[in-house]
mmCIF file of C-alpha atoms in Angstrom:
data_model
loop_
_atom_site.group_PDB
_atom_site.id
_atom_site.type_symbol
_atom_site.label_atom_id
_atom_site.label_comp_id
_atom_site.label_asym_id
_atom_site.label_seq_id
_atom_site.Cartn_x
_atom_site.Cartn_y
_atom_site.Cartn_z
ATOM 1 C CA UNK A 12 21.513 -40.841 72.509
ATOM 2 C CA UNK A 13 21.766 -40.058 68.719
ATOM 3 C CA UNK A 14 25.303 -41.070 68.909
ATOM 4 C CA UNK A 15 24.487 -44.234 70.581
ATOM 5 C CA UNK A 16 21.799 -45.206 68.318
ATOM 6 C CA UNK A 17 24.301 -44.139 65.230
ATOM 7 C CA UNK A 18 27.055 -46.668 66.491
ATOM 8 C CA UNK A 19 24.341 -49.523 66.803
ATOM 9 C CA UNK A 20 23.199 -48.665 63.105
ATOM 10 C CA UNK A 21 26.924 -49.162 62.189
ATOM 11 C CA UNK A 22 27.325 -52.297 64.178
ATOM 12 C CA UNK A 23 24.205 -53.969 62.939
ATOM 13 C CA UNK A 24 25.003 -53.254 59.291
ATOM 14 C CA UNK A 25 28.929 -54.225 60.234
ATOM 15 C CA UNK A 26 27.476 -57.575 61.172
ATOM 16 C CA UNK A 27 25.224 -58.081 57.890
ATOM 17 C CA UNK A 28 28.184 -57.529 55.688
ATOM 18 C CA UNK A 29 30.443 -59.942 57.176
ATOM 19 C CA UNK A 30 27.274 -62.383 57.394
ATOM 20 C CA UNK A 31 27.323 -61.370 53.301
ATOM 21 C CA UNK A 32 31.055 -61.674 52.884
ATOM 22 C CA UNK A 33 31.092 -65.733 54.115
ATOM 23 C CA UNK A 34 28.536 -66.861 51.608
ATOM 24 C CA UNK A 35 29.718 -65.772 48.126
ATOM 25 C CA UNK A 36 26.264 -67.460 47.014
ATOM 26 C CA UNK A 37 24.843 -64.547 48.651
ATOM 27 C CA UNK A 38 22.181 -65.080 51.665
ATOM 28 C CA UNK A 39 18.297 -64.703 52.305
ATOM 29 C CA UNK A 40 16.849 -62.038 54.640
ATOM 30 C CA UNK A 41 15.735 -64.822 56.741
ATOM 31 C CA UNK A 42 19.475 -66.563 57.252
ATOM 32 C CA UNK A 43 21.049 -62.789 57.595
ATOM 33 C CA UNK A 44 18.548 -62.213 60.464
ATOM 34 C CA UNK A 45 19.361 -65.114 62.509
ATOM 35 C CA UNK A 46 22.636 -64.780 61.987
ATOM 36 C CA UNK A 47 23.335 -61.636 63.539
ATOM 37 C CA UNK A 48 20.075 -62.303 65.970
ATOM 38 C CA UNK A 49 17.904 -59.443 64.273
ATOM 39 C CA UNK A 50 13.817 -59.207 63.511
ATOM 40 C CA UNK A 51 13.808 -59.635 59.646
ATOM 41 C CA UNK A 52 12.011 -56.370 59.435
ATOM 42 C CA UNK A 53 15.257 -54.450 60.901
ATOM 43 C CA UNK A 54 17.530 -56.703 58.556
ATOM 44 C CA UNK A 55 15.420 -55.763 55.651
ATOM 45 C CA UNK A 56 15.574 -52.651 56.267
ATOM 46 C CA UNK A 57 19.413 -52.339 56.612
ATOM 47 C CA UNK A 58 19.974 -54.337 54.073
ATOM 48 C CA UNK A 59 17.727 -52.044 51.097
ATOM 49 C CA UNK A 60 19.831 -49.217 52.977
ATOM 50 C CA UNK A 61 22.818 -51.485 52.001
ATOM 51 C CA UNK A 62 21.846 -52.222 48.719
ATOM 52 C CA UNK A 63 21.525 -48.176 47.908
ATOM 53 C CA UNK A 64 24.552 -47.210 48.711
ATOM 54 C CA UNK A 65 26.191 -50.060 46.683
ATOM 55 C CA UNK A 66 27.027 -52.258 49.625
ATOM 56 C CA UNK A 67 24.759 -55.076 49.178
ATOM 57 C CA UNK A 68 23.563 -56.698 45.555
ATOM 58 C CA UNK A 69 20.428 -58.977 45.277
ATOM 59 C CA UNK A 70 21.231 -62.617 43.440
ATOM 60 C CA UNK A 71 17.379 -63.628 42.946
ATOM 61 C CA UNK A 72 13.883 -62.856 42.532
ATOM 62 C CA UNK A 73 13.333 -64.836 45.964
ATOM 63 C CA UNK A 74 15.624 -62.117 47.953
ATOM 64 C CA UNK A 75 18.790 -63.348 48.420
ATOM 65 C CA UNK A 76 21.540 -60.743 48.914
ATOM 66 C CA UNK A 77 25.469 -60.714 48.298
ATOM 67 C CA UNK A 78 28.184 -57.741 48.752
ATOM 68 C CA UNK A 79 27.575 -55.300 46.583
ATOM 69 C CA UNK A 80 30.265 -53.724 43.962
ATOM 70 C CA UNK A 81 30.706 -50.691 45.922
ATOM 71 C CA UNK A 82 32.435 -52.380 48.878
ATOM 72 C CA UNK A 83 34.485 -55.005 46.848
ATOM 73 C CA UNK A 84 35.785 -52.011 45.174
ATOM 74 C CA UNK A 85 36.641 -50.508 48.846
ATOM 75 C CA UNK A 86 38.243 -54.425 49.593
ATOM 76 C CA UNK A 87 40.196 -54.087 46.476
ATOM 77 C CA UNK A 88 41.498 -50.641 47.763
ATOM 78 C CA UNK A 89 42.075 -52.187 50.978
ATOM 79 C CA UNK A 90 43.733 -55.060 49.548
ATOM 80 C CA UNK A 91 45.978 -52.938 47.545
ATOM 81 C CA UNK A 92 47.416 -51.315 50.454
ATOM 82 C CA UNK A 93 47.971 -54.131 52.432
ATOM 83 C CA UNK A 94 50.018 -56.017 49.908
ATOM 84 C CA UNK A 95 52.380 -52.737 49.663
ATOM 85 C CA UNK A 96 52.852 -52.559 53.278
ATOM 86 C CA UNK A 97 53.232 -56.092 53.924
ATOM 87 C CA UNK A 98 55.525 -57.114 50.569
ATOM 88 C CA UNK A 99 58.691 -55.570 52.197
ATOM 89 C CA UNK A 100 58.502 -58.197 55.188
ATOM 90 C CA UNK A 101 57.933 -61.113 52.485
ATOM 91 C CA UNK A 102 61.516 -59.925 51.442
ATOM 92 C CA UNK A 103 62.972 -60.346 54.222
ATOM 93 C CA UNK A 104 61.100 -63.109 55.907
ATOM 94 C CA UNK A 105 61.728 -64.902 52.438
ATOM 95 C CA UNK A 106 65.789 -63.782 52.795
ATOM 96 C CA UNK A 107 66.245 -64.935 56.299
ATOM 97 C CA UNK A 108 64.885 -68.754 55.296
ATOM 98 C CA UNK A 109 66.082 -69.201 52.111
ATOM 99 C CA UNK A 110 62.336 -70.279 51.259
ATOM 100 C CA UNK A 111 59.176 -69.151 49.481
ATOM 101 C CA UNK A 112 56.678 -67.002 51.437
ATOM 102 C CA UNK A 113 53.102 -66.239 50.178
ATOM 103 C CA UNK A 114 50.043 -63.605 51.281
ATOM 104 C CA UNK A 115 47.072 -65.128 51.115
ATOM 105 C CA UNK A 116 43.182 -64.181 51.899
ATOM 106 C CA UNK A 117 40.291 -65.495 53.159
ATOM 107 C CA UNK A 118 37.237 -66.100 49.552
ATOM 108 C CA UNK A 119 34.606 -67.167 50.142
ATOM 109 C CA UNK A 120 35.087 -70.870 51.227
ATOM 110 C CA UNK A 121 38.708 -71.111 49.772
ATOM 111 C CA UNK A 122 41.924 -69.259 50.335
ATOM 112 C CA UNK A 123 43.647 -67.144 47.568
ATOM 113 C CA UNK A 124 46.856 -66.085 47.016
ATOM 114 C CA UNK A 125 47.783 -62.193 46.828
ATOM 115 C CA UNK A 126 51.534 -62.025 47.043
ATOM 116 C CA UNK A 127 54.163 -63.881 46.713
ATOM 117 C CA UNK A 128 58.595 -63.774 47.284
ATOM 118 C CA UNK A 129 59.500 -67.078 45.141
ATOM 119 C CA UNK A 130 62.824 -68.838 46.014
ATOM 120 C CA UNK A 131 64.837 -69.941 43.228
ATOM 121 C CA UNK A 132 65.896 -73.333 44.734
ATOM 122 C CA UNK A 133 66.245 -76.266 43.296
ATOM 123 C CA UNK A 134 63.020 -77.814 44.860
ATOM 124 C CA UNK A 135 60.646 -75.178 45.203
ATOM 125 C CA UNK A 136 57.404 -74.957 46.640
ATOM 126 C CA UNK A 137 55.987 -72.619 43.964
ATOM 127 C CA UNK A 138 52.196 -71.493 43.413
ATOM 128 C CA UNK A 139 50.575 -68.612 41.846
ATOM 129 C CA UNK A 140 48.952 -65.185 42.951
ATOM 130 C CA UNK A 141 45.591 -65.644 42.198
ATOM 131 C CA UNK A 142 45.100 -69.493 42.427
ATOM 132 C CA UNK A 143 43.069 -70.617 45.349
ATOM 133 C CA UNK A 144 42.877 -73.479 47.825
ATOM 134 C CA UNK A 145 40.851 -75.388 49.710
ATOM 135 C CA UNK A 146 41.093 -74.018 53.444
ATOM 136 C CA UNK A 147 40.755 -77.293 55.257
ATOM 137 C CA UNK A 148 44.140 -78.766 54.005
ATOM 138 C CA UNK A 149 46.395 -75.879 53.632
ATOM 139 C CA UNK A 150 48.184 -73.908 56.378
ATOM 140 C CA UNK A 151 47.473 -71.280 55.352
ATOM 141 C CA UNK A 152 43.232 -72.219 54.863
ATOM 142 C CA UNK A 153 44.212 -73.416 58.589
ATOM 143 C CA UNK A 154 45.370 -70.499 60.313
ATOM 144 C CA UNK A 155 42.265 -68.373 58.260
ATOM 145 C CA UNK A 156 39.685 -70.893 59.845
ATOM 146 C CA UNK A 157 41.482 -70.098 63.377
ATOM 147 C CA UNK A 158 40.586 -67.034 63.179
ATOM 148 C CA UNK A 159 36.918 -67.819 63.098
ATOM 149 C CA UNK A 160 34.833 -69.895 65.729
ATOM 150 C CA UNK A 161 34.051 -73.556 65.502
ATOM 151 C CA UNK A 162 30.316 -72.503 64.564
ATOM 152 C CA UNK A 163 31.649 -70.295 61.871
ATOM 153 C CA UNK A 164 33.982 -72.965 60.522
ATOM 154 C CA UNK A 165 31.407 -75.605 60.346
ATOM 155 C CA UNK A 166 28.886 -73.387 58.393
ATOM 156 C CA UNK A 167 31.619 -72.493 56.004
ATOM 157 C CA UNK A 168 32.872 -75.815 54.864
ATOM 158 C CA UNK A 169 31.013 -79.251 54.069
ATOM 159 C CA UNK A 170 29.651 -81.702 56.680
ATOM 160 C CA UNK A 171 32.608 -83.940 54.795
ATOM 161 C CA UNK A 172 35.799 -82.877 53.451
ATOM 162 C CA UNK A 173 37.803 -83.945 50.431
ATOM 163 C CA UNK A 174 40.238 -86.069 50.729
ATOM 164 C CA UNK A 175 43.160 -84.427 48.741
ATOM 165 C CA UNK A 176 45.969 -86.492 50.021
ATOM 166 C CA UNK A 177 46.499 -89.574 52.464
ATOM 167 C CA UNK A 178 47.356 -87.221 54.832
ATOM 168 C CA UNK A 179 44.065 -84.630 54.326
ATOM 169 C CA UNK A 180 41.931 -84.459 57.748
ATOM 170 C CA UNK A 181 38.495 -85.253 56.409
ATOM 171 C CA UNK A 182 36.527 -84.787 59.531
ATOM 172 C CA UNK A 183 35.396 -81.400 60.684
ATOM 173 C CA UNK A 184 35.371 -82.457 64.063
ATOM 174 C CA UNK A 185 39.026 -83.497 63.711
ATOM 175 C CA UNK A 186 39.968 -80.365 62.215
ATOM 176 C CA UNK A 187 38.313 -78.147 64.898
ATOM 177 C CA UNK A 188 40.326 -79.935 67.601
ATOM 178 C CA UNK A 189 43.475 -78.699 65.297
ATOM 179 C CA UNK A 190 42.099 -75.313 64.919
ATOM 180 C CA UNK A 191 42.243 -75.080 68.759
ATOM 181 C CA UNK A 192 45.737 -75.524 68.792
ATOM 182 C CA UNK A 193 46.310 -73.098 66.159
ATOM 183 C CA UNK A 194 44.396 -70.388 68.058
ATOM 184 C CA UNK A 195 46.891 -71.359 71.052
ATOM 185 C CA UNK A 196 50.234 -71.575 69.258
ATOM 186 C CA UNK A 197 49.516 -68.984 66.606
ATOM 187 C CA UNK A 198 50.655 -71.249 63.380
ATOM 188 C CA UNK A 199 49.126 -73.493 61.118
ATOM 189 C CA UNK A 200 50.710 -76.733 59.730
ATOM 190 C CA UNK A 201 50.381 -78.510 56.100
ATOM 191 C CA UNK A 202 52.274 -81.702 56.707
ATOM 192 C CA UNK A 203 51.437 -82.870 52.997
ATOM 193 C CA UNK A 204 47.568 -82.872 53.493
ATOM 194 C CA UNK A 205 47.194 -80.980 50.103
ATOM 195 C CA UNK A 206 49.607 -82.033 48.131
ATOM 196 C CA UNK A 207 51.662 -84.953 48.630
ATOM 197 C CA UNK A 208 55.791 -83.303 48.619
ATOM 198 C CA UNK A 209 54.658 -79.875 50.078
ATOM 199 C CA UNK A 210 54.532 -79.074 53.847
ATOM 200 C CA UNK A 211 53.847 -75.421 54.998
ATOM 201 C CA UNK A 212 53.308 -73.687 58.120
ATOM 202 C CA UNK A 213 51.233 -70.577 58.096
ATOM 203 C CA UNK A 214 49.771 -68.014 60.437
ATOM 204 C CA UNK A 215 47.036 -65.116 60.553
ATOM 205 C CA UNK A 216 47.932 -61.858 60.037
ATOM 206 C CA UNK A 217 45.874 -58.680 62.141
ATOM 207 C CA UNK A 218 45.345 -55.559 60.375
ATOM 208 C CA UNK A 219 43.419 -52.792 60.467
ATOM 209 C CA UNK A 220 40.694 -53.572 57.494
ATOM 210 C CA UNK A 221 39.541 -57.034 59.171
ATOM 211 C CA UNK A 222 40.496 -58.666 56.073
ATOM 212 C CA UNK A 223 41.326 -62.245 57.020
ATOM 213 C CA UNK A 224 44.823 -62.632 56.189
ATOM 214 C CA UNK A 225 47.719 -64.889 56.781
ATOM 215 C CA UNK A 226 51.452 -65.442 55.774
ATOM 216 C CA UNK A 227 52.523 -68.902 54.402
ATOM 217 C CA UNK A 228 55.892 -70.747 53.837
ATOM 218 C CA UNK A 229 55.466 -73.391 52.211
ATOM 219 C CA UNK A 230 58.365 -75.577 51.685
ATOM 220 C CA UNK A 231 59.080 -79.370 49.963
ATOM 221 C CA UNK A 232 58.382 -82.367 52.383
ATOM 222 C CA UNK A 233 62.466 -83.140 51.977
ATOM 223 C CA UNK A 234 63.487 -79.964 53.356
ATOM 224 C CA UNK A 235 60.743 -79.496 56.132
ATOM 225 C CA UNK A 236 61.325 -82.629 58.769
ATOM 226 C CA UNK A 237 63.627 -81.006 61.423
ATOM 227 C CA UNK A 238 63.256 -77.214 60.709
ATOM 228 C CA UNK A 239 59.527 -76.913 62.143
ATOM 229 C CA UNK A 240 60.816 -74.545 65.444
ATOM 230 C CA UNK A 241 62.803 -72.581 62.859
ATOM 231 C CA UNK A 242 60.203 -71.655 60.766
ATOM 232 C CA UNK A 243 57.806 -71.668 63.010
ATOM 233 C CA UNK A 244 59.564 -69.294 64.898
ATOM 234 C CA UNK A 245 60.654 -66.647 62.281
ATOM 235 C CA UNK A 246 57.112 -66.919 61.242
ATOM 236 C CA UNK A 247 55.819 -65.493 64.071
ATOM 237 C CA UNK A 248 58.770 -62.738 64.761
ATOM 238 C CA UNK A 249 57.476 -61.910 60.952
ATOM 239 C CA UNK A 250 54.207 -61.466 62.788
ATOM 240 C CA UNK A 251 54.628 -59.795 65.026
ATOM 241 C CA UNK A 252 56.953 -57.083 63.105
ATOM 242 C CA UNK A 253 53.855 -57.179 60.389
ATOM 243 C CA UNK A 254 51.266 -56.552 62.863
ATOM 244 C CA UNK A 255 53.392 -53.486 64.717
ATOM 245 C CA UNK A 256 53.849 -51.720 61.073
ATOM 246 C CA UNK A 257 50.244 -52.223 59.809
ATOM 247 C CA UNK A 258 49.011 -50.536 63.228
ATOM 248 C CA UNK A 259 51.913 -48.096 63.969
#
């Protein structure tokens, strides 16, 4: 029984830190508890238990919470590693297309780049590790949000949302009905919808921290039409070799 109860403790407080990890803002005891379906009095409880070890941080006097430093240093750790494992198949994913290929990770209510193999071409679909995105228009934003369900995705990103190009959905509703397809297929599409010139095609990335990952190649609008199968398909043979290293 003390193992049972043990695993539920570690579940429950599992559940609060993911609840943390989606609002960067941080989150009240009252919105953590109905999140993950808890009395307040258990959540608060967890939570100070969180907050002593480091896990959990208050942001106000009115007792809001965030993640505490001690597990972004753990995600940083975590982060670390997977970039080392997963940088080799960049190379070659990156050698077998002739194109860029980025790493990218769910923040907060944007997507950040990691890692990155840049393609000397002539056109280039170039960014930055470091810079972030907004999810709703990028591929690989796209194939994050597929990861999560439609009640997830609608807390996470405005009731409206920007209109980057002509081409940006700017309807949630619209976008879930894409997401649906990405959870089917496995890949994520940009077809110019954040900036006019670039298309992409992206897809999520399982590995053993839960950090919500995915693998982008993003490639110029001129060089895209006609080579969606072909990328799309490496893409997911990139995947799947990814996935069988990280859990080996």
């Amino acid at each position: 029984m003390a193992d049972a109860n043990t695993v539920q403790v570690v579940a429950r407080a599992a559940a609060i830190l993911r609840q943390l990890g989606q609002a960067p803002r941080g989150r009240s005891l009252a919105e953590i508890a109905t999140a993950v379906g808890l009395p307040r009095s258990t959540v608060h409880r967890l939570v100070k238990a969180l907050e002593h070890e480091g896990l959990a941080a208050p942001v106000s006097a009115s007792g809001g919470f965030r993640l505490g430093p001690g597990l972004l240093q753990l995600a940083s750790a975590s982060r670390e590693w997977l970039i080392a494992n997963v940088h080799p198949h960049l190379l070659a994913l990156s050698d077998e297309l002739g194109e860029t290929v980025d790493l990218a990770v769910l923040s907060g209510d944007r997507v950040t780049f990691i890692d990155q193999v840049a393609r000397p071409q002539r056109l280039q679909a170039v960014s930055a590790i470091g810079v972030s995105f907004a999810l709703h228009s990028t591929a690989n934003g796209k194939a994050l949000l597929g990861e999560l369900g439609d009640d997830e995705v609608r807390k996470l990103l405005p009731s409206r949302l920007p209109r980057l190009t002509p081409n940006t959905l700017t309807a949630v509703e619209d976008l879930l009905t894409e997401l649906a397809e990405v959870r089917r297929s496995g890949l994520a599409w940009d077809r110019e919808e954040n900036d006019a010139g670039i298309c992409a095609v992206g897809t999520a990335i399982p590995n053993p921290f839960g950090i919500l990952t995915a693998v982008t190649v993003p490639v110029p609008a001129s060089r895209f039409t006609g080579t969606e199968t072909r990328l799309g398909d490496a893409l997911l043979a990139a995947r799947a070799r990814i996935e069988a290293d990280l859990h080996g």
